[in-house]
Structure formats: structure tokens, C-alpha cells
Amino acid sequence: MESNTASSDVQRYQVRKLEITDKNKGFMELLQQLTVCDPVTDEEFEKRFQELKTYGDDHVICVIEDVNLSKIVATGSVFIEKKFIRNCGKVGHIEDVVVDSSARGMQLGKKVAGFLADHARLTGCYKVILDCSDDNKAFYEKCGFKQKEIQMVKYFI
Amino acid sequence: MESNTASSDVQRYQVRKLEITDKNKGFMELLQQLTVCDPVTDEEFEKRFQELKTYGDDHVICVIEDVNLSKIVATGSVFIEKKFIRNCGKVGHIEDVVVDSSARGMQLGKKVAGFLADHARLTGCYKVILDCSDDNKAFYEKCGFKQKEIQMVKYFI
């Protein structure tokens, strides 16, 4: 029974890159569970989507779709920073990871973090980093991350 | 006398964007004071420089040159991340800030951080962030930053 459940979960929760039609599948509403995220028009969404597309593999947004509901239930992004240090090395930056409140406890967050970290590794990054609250530290430790530095911020608005 | 000194310092320490000829002015040796930074060939340097140039205002490296010595004595970079949250907002990420050990105590680090934060603000970012050690927290507080989250890292090498 367990393996059947796992297999049906794999079919139900599809991990892939963001598509332009995901705006109609609750992508922006999902981001609203993360932080301030006002609704945007279709034009604004498409403009940003196309801008990000020009970065190719240097900016990837992962989503998990619940195909039974045609709903995006988890997401996260990674962008690849090119440096001069570490022999002109590259670093992956993970941002904006969130799992829908109705879909927690199914390891979807871990799948998103894994997808993004794998992408950074496969594009040649020597490390992948992210900033999170103390509350999320244990989650990322389960994903293979370790705490290193502190994050400082300056707001303009 | 003080204003004369300040004025001559402004002439001596020129704040500007990285130029391709800065490799011959000790730019890579300066980065070695920050972290692991093996020497790169002129071809590798030029390739990375041109790659970064294609990002335009979305990736800027600030340097301070001591024009008396034709030597780069401080640097830092910022890249602009485009998001869907915050009304398709943008965030500046500051990285790789370092001041030459022989040029400390002259507020050059503050000038670099200010240049990078101003760039983020002027390109429309709603905030600018960076990761640093606990030891550097007080410095960035003087630059107007506040501690917010923690940084997590996963190394591939």
C-alpha cells in the first residue's frame, strides 16, 4: 500500500519549471503566503516572466503542481551569480521558497529545495546559499544546509 | 587643513565601476584577501568580465582605485534580482566586499557599500541585502543595515 501511495503522490505532485500559464493555477496566491505580494496584471506577469526567461539557466523558478486540482502548491527560485573569486566560480542563490498551507507535511518543500540545489550543482556552482528565519533553520538542515553567516538588510520603502 | 586632506583623499581614492584593465591594478590580489581566489589568466578574466557586462545595470562591480599607486584598494559587487513578489519587485544582493589591508580606516568600505546600495535604490529595488560574519555586523550597521535572517549554505566542492 505504501509504495502505491508514494507512486500516486509522484503522479499527483509534478515538479517542474514555472510556465506562463501558472498564473492561472494560483502561483501568485501561493506567493502571498510568503510575503507581501499584491496581485499583478497578466501583462505585468508576462513581462517579468519573459525578462527572467532571458537569463536561461541562470534564473530558474521551480513549481510543484497538484495535477488533480490544477493548482501550484509549492515553489522556490534560484539564480546563478558569476564571480571572479574561486577561479571565476559561480554561486546559486535560493529565494522565495513556499509550500501551500493545505499541502504541508508531504515533503514538497524538501523537493523544491532539492530541485533548486541540484540545478545550482549541475550548472557548476561551488555552493548554494539562502537566507531564512531561525524557525526554518531545522528544515534546511534536513535539506543538507548548514548555518554560516548572518543576513543584513536595508529597506528603501 | 582637514578639508585639504579630505579633498586630496577624494582625488586620490576614485570610486568607479570595474574596468577590464583593473586586473593589472591588483584587483584579483585584493579579492585574495577576502577568500580563496586562485590567479586566473587574462583570457579567463576577460571572459567573465564580458559575461557580467551583458547584465548591464543588473550586475555592477564597484572599485576604489588609489590613483597615486594605480592600485585597486577596495571593491564590492551588487546584482539585481527580479521577483514576482512585492508587485514584481527587485532586490539588490551585495557580495564580495573587501578593503585592502593597507588602506583600512579611511571609510573606503563604507564608500563601497554606499555606492552599491545607491545603485540598488536607483535601479528600483525595494531593499538591498547581504550576508556577513558576526564580526562585520557592526560595520554594516554603521552603513545603515540591520540584521534580519540567517544564512544557510550547502557546498558542492
PDB file of N, CA and C in Angstrom, chain A residues 48-100:
ATOM      1  N   ARG A  48       7.507  40.159 -16.622  1.00  0.00           N
ATOM      2  CA  ARG A  48       8.516  39.632 -15.694  1.00  0.00           C
ATOM      3  C   ARG A  48       8.931  38.212 -16.091  1.00  0.00           C
ATOM      4  N   PHE A  49       7.946  37.396 -16.486  1.00  0.00           N
ATOM      5  CA  PHE A  49       8.244  36.019 -16.913  1.00  0.00           C
ATOM      6  C   PHE A  49       9.240  36.025 -18.074  1.00  0.00           C
ATOM      7  N   GLN A  50       8.974  36.890 -19.073  1.00  0.00           N
ATOM      8  CA  GLN A  50       9.856  36.939 -20.250  1.00  0.00           C
ATOM      9  C   GLN A  50      11.233  37.497 -19.896  1.00  0.00           C
ATOM     10  N   GLU A  51      11.272  38.492 -19.007  1.00  0.00           N
ATOM     11  CA  GLU A  51      12.562  39.033 -18.545  1.00  0.00           C
ATOM     12  C   GLU A  51      13.402  37.928 -17.916  1.00  0.00           C
ATOM     13  N   LEU A  52      12.772  37.141 -17.052  1.00  0.00           N
ATOM     14  CA  LEU A  52      13.502  36.074 -16.361  1.00  0.00           C
ATOM     15  C   LEU A  52      13.938  34.987 -17.340  1.00  0.00           C
ATOM     16  N   LYS A  53      13.125  34.774 -18.362  1.00  0.00           N
ATOM     17  CA  LYS A  53      13.448  33.741 -19.351  1.00  0.00           C
ATOM     18  C   LYS A  53      14.751  34.054 -20.094  1.00  0.00           C
ATOM     19  N   THR A  54      15.036  35.355 -20.259  1.00  0.00           N
ATOM     20  CA  THR A  54      16.269  35.720 -20.979  1.00  0.00           C
ATOM     21  C   THR A  54      17.515  35.277 -20.221  1.00  0.00           C
ATOM     22  N   TYR A  55      17.389  35.032 -18.914  1.00  0.00           N
ATOM     23  CA  TYR A  55      18.536  34.557 -18.128  1.00  0.00           C
ATOM     24  C   TYR A  55      18.805  33.064 -18.337  1.00  0.00           C
ATOM     25  N   GLY A  56      17.871  32.360 -18.975  1.00  0.00           N
ATOM     26  CA  GLY A  56      18.075  30.930 -19.223  1.00  0.00           C
ATOM     27  C   GLY A  56      18.301  30.167 -17.930  1.00  0.00           C
ATOM     28  N   ASP A  57      19.336  29.345 -17.911  1.00  0.00           N
ATOM     29  CA  ASP A  57      19.631  28.533 -16.722  1.00  0.00           C
ATOM     30  C   ASP A  57      20.131  29.360 -15.544  1.00  0.00           C
ATOM     31  N   ASP A  58      20.393  30.654 -15.761  1.00  0.00           N
ATOM     32  CA  ASP A  58      20.902  31.489 -14.662  1.00  0.00           C
ATOM     33  C   ASP A  58      19.802  31.989 -13.738  1.00  0.00           C
ATOM     34  N   HIS A  59      18.550  31.728 -14.098  1.00  0.00           N
ATOM     35  CA  HIS A  59      17.437  32.054 -13.173  1.00  0.00           C
ATOM     36  C   HIS A  59      16.302  31.057 -13.421  1.00  0.00           C
ATOM     37  N   VAL A  60      16.078  30.207 -12.458  1.00  0.00           N
ATOM     38  CA  VAL A  60      15.075  29.155 -12.636  1.00  0.00           C
ATOM     39  C   VAL A  60      14.079  29.192 -11.472  1.00  0.00           C
ATOM     40  N   ILE A  61      12.797  29.112 -11.811  1.00  0.00           N
ATOM     41  CA  ILE A  61      11.761  29.010 -10.779  1.00  0.00           C
ATOM     42  C   ILE A  61      11.153  27.616 -10.857  1.00  0.00           C
ATOM     43  N   CYS A  62      11.213  26.924  -9.744  1.00  0.00           N
ATOM     44  CA  CYS A  62      10.633  25.580  -9.637  1.00  0.00           C
ATOM     45  C   CYS A  62       9.227  25.692  -9.072  1.00  0.00           C
ATOM     46  N   VAL A  63       8.308  24.902  -9.622  1.00  0.00           N
ATOM     47  CA  VAL A  63       6.969  24.814  -9.021  1.00  0.00           C
ATOM     48  C   VAL A  63       6.600  23.342  -8.860  1.00  0.00           C
ATOM     49  N   ILE A  64       5.701  23.081  -7.927  1.00  0.00           N
ATOM     50  CA  ILE A  64       5.076  21.758  -7.854  1.00  0.00           C
ATOM     51  C   ILE A  64       3.580  21.955  -8.075  1.00  0.00           C
ATOM     52  N   GLU A  65       3.070  21.251  -9.081  1.00  0.00           N
ATOM     53  CA  GLU A  65       1.636  21.346  -9.384  1.00  0.00           C
ATOM     54  C   GLU A  65       0.908  20.120  -8.849  1.00  0.00           C
ATOM     55  N   ASP A  66      -0.173  20.379  -8.139  1.00  0.00           N
ATOM     56  CA  ASP A  66      -1.108  19.314  -7.783  1.00  0.00           C
ATOM     57  C   ASP A  66      -1.997  19.140  -9.017  1.00  0.00           C
ATOM     58  N   VAL A  67      -1.706  18.111  -9.813  1.00  0.00           N
ATOM     59  CA  VAL A  67      -2.400  17.980 -11.108  1.00  0.00           C
ATOM     60  C   VAL A  67      -3.870  17.594 -10.928  1.00  0.00           C
ATOM     61  N   ASN A  68      -4.211  17.024  -9.781  1.00  0.00           N
ATOM     62  CA  ASN A  68      -5.632  16.716  -9.533  1.00  0.00           C
ATOM     63  C   ASN A  68      -6.446  18.002  -9.422  1.00  0.00           C
ATOM     64  N   LEU A  69      -5.805  19.046  -8.862  1.00  0.00           N
ATOM     65  CA  LEU A  69      -6.509  20.313  -8.650  1.00  0.00           C
ATOM     66  C   LEU A  69      -6.090  21.403  -9.640  1.00  0.00           C
ATOM     67  N   SER A  70      -5.135  21.090 -10.506  1.00  0.00           N
ATOM     68  CA  SER A  70      -4.531  22.117 -11.398  1.00  0.00           C
ATOM     69  C   SER A  70      -4.095  23.343 -10.595  1.00  0.00           C
ATOM     70  N   LYS A  71      -3.375  23.079  -9.514  1.00  0.00           N
ATOM     71  CA  LYS A  71      -3.015  24.157  -8.589  1.00  0.00           C
ATOM     72  C   LYS A  71      -1.537  24.063  -8.232  1.00  0.00           C
ATOM     73  N   ILE A  72      -0.853  25.229  -8.250  1.00  0.00           N
ATOM     74  CA  ILE A  72       0.556  25.270  -7.835  1.00  0.00           C
ATOM     75  C   ILE A  72       0.588  25.274  -6.302  1.00  0.00           C
ATOM     76  N   VAL A  73       1.235  24.267  -5.719  1.00  0.00           N
ATOM     77  CA  VAL A  73       1.203  24.127  -4.257  1.00  0.00           C
ATOM     78  C   VAL A  73       2.569  24.336  -3.603  1.00  0.00           C
ATOM     79  N   ALA A  74       3.618  24.503  -4.401  1.00  0.00           N
ATOM     80  CA  ALA A  74       4.937  24.798  -3.824  1.00  0.00           C
ATOM     81  C   ALA A  74       5.789  25.466  -4.882  1.00  0.00           C
ATOM     82  N   THR A  75       6.689  26.334  -4.438  1.00  0.00           N
ATOM     83  CA  THR A  75       7.600  26.999  -5.372  1.00  0.00           C
ATOM     84  C   THR A  75       8.875  27.440  -4.665  1.00  0.00           C
ATOM     85  N   GLY A  76       9.845  27.812  -5.470  1.00  0.00           N
ATOM     86  CA  GLY A  76      11.108  28.369  -4.999  1.00  0.00           C
ATOM     87  C   GLY A  76      11.916  28.752  -6.229  1.00  0.00           C
ATOM     88  N   SER A  77      12.862  29.696  -6.069  1.00  0.00           N
ATOM     89  CA  SER A  77      13.666  30.114  -7.220  1.00  0.00           C
ATOM     90  C   SER A  77      15.148  30.022  -6.894  1.00  0.00           C
ATOM     91  N   VAL A  78      15.949  29.969  -7.938  1.00  0.00           N
ATOM     92  CA  VAL A  78      17.406  30.016  -7.758  1.00  0.00           C
ATOM     93  C   VAL A  78      17.994  30.846  -8.887  1.00  0.00           C
ATOM     94  N   PHE A  79      18.929  31.730  -8.545  1.00  0.00           N
ATOM     95  CA  PHE A  79      19.657  32.401  -9.625  1.00  0.00           C
ATOM     96  C   PHE A  79      21.145  32.182  -9.402  1.00  0.00           C
ATOM     97  N   ILE A  80      21.838  32.204 -10.519  1.00  0.00           N
ATOM     98  CA  ILE A  80      23.252  31.845 -10.520  1.00  0.00           C
ATOM     99  C   ILE A  80      24.082  33.122 -10.624  1.00  0.00           C
ATOM    100  N   GLU A  81      24.893  33.351  -9.606  1.00  0.00           N
ATOM    101  CA  GLU A  81      25.752  34.538  -9.586  1.00  0.00           C
ATOM    102  C   GLU A  81      27.137  34.166 -10.084  1.00  0.00           C
ATOM    103  N   LYS A  82      27.669  34.954 -11.018  1.00  0.00           N
ATOM    104  CA  LYS A  82      29.005  34.696 -11.562  1.00  0.00           C
ATOM    105  C   LYS A  82      30.017  35.600 -10.877  1.00  0.00           C
ATOM    106  N   LYS A  83      31.079  34.990 -10.379  1.00  0.00           N
ATOM    107  CA  LYS A  83      32.053  35.721  -9.576  1.00  0.00           C
ATOM    108  C   LYS A  83      33.438  35.696 -10.216  1.00  0.00           C
ATOM    109  N   PHE A  84      34.370  36.481  -9.642  1.00  0.00           N
ATOM    110  CA  PHE A  84      35.782  36.361 -10.005  1.00  0.00           C
ATOM    111  C   PHE A  84      36.508  35.443  -9.011  1.00  0.00           C
ATOM    112  N   ILE A  85      36.040  35.428  -7.770  1.00  0.00           N
ATOM    113  CA  ILE A  85      36.687  34.563  -6.762  1.00  0.00           C
ATOM    114  C   ILE A  85      36.445  33.089  -7.099  1.00  0.00           C
ATOM    115  N   ARG A  86      37.201  32.236  -6.405  1.00  0.00           N
ATOM    116  CA  ARG A  86      37.073  30.780  -6.606  1.00  0.00           C
ATOM    117  C   ARG A  86      37.231  30.411  -8.074  1.00  0.00           C
ATOM    118  N   ASN A  87      38.287  30.982  -8.687  1.00  0.00           N
ATOM    119  CA  ASN A  87      38.612  30.652 -10.074  1.00  0.00           C
ATOM    120  C   ASN A  87      37.442  30.964 -11.010  1.00  0.00           C
ATOM    121  N   CYS A  88      36.951  32.194 -10.904  1.00  0.00           N
ATOM    122  CA  CYS A  88      35.752  32.624 -11.663  1.00  0.00           C
ATOM    123  C   CYS A  88      34.590  31.663 -11.406  1.00  0.00           C
ATOM    124  N   GLY A  89      34.329  31.398 -10.140  1.00  0.00           N
ATOM    125  CA  GLY A  89      33.309  30.432  -9.740  1.00  0.00           C
ATOM    126  C   GLY A  89      31.893  31.000  -9.774  1.00  0.00           C
ATOM    127  N   LYS A  90      30.931  30.116  -9.535  1.00  0.00           N
ATOM    128  CA  LYS A  90      29.523  30.513  -9.536  1.00  0.00           C
ATOM    129  C   LYS A  90      28.850  30.065  -8.234  1.00  0.00           C
ATOM    130  N   VAL A  91      27.872  30.856  -7.803  1.00  0.00           N
ATOM    131  CA  VAL A  91      27.125  30.557  -6.577  1.00  0.00           C
ATOM    132  C   VAL A  91      25.632  30.597  -6.878  1.00  0.00           C
ATOM    133  N   GLY A  92      24.903  29.606  -6.406  1.00  0.00           N
ATOM    134  CA  GLY A  92      23.449  29.609  -6.535  1.00  0.00           C
ATOM    135  C   GLY A  92      22.807  30.299  -5.335  1.00  0.00           C
ATOM    136  N   HIS A  93      21.839  31.157  -5.601  1.00  0.00           N
ATOM    137  CA  HIS A  93      21.101  31.848  -4.538  1.00  0.00           C
ATOM    138  C   HIS A  93      19.648  31.383  -4.575  1.00  0.00           C
ATOM    139  N   ILE A  94      19.218  30.709  -3.531  1.00  0.00           N
ATOM    140  CA  ILE A  94      17.822  30.249  -3.458  1.00  0.00           C
ATOM    141  C   ILE A  94      16.970  31.320  -2.775  1.00  0.00           C
ATOM    142  N   GLU A  95      15.805  31.583  -3.362  1.00  0.00           N
ATOM    143  CA  GLU A  95      14.909  32.629  -2.853  1.00  0.00           C
ATOM    144  C   GLU A  95      13.458  32.149  -2.912  1.00  0.00           C
ATOM    145  N   ASP A  96      12.638  32.733  -2.070  1.00  0.00           N
ATOM    146  CA  ASP A  96      11.177  32.651  -2.169  1.00  0.00           C
ATOM    147  C   ASP A  96      10.645  31.217  -2.249  1.00  0.00           C
ATOM    148  N   VAL A  97      11.034  30.420  -1.257  1.00  0.00           N
ATOM    149  CA  VAL A  97      10.521  29.045  -1.139  1.00  0.00           C
ATOM    150  C   VAL A  97       9.262  29.064  -0.280  1.00  0.00           C
ATOM    151  N   VAL A  98       8.188  28.487  -0.792  1.00  0.00           N
ATOM    152  CA  VAL A  98       6.944  28.433  -0.012  1.00  0.00           C
ATOM    153  C   VAL A  98       6.114  27.217  -0.435  1.00  0.00           C
ATOM    154  N   VAL A  99       5.468  26.622   0.563  1.00  0.00           N
ATOM    155  CA  VAL A  99       4.570  25.488   0.319  1.00  0.00           C
ATOM    156  C   VAL A  99       3.172  25.913   0.755  1.00  0.00           C
ATOM    157  N   ASP A 100       2.166  25.601  -0.063  1.00  0.00           N
ATOM    158  CA  ASP A 100       0.779  25.947   0.262  1.00  0.00           C
ATOM    159  C   ASP A 100       0.389  25.356   1.618  1.00  0.00           C
TER     160      ASP A 100
END
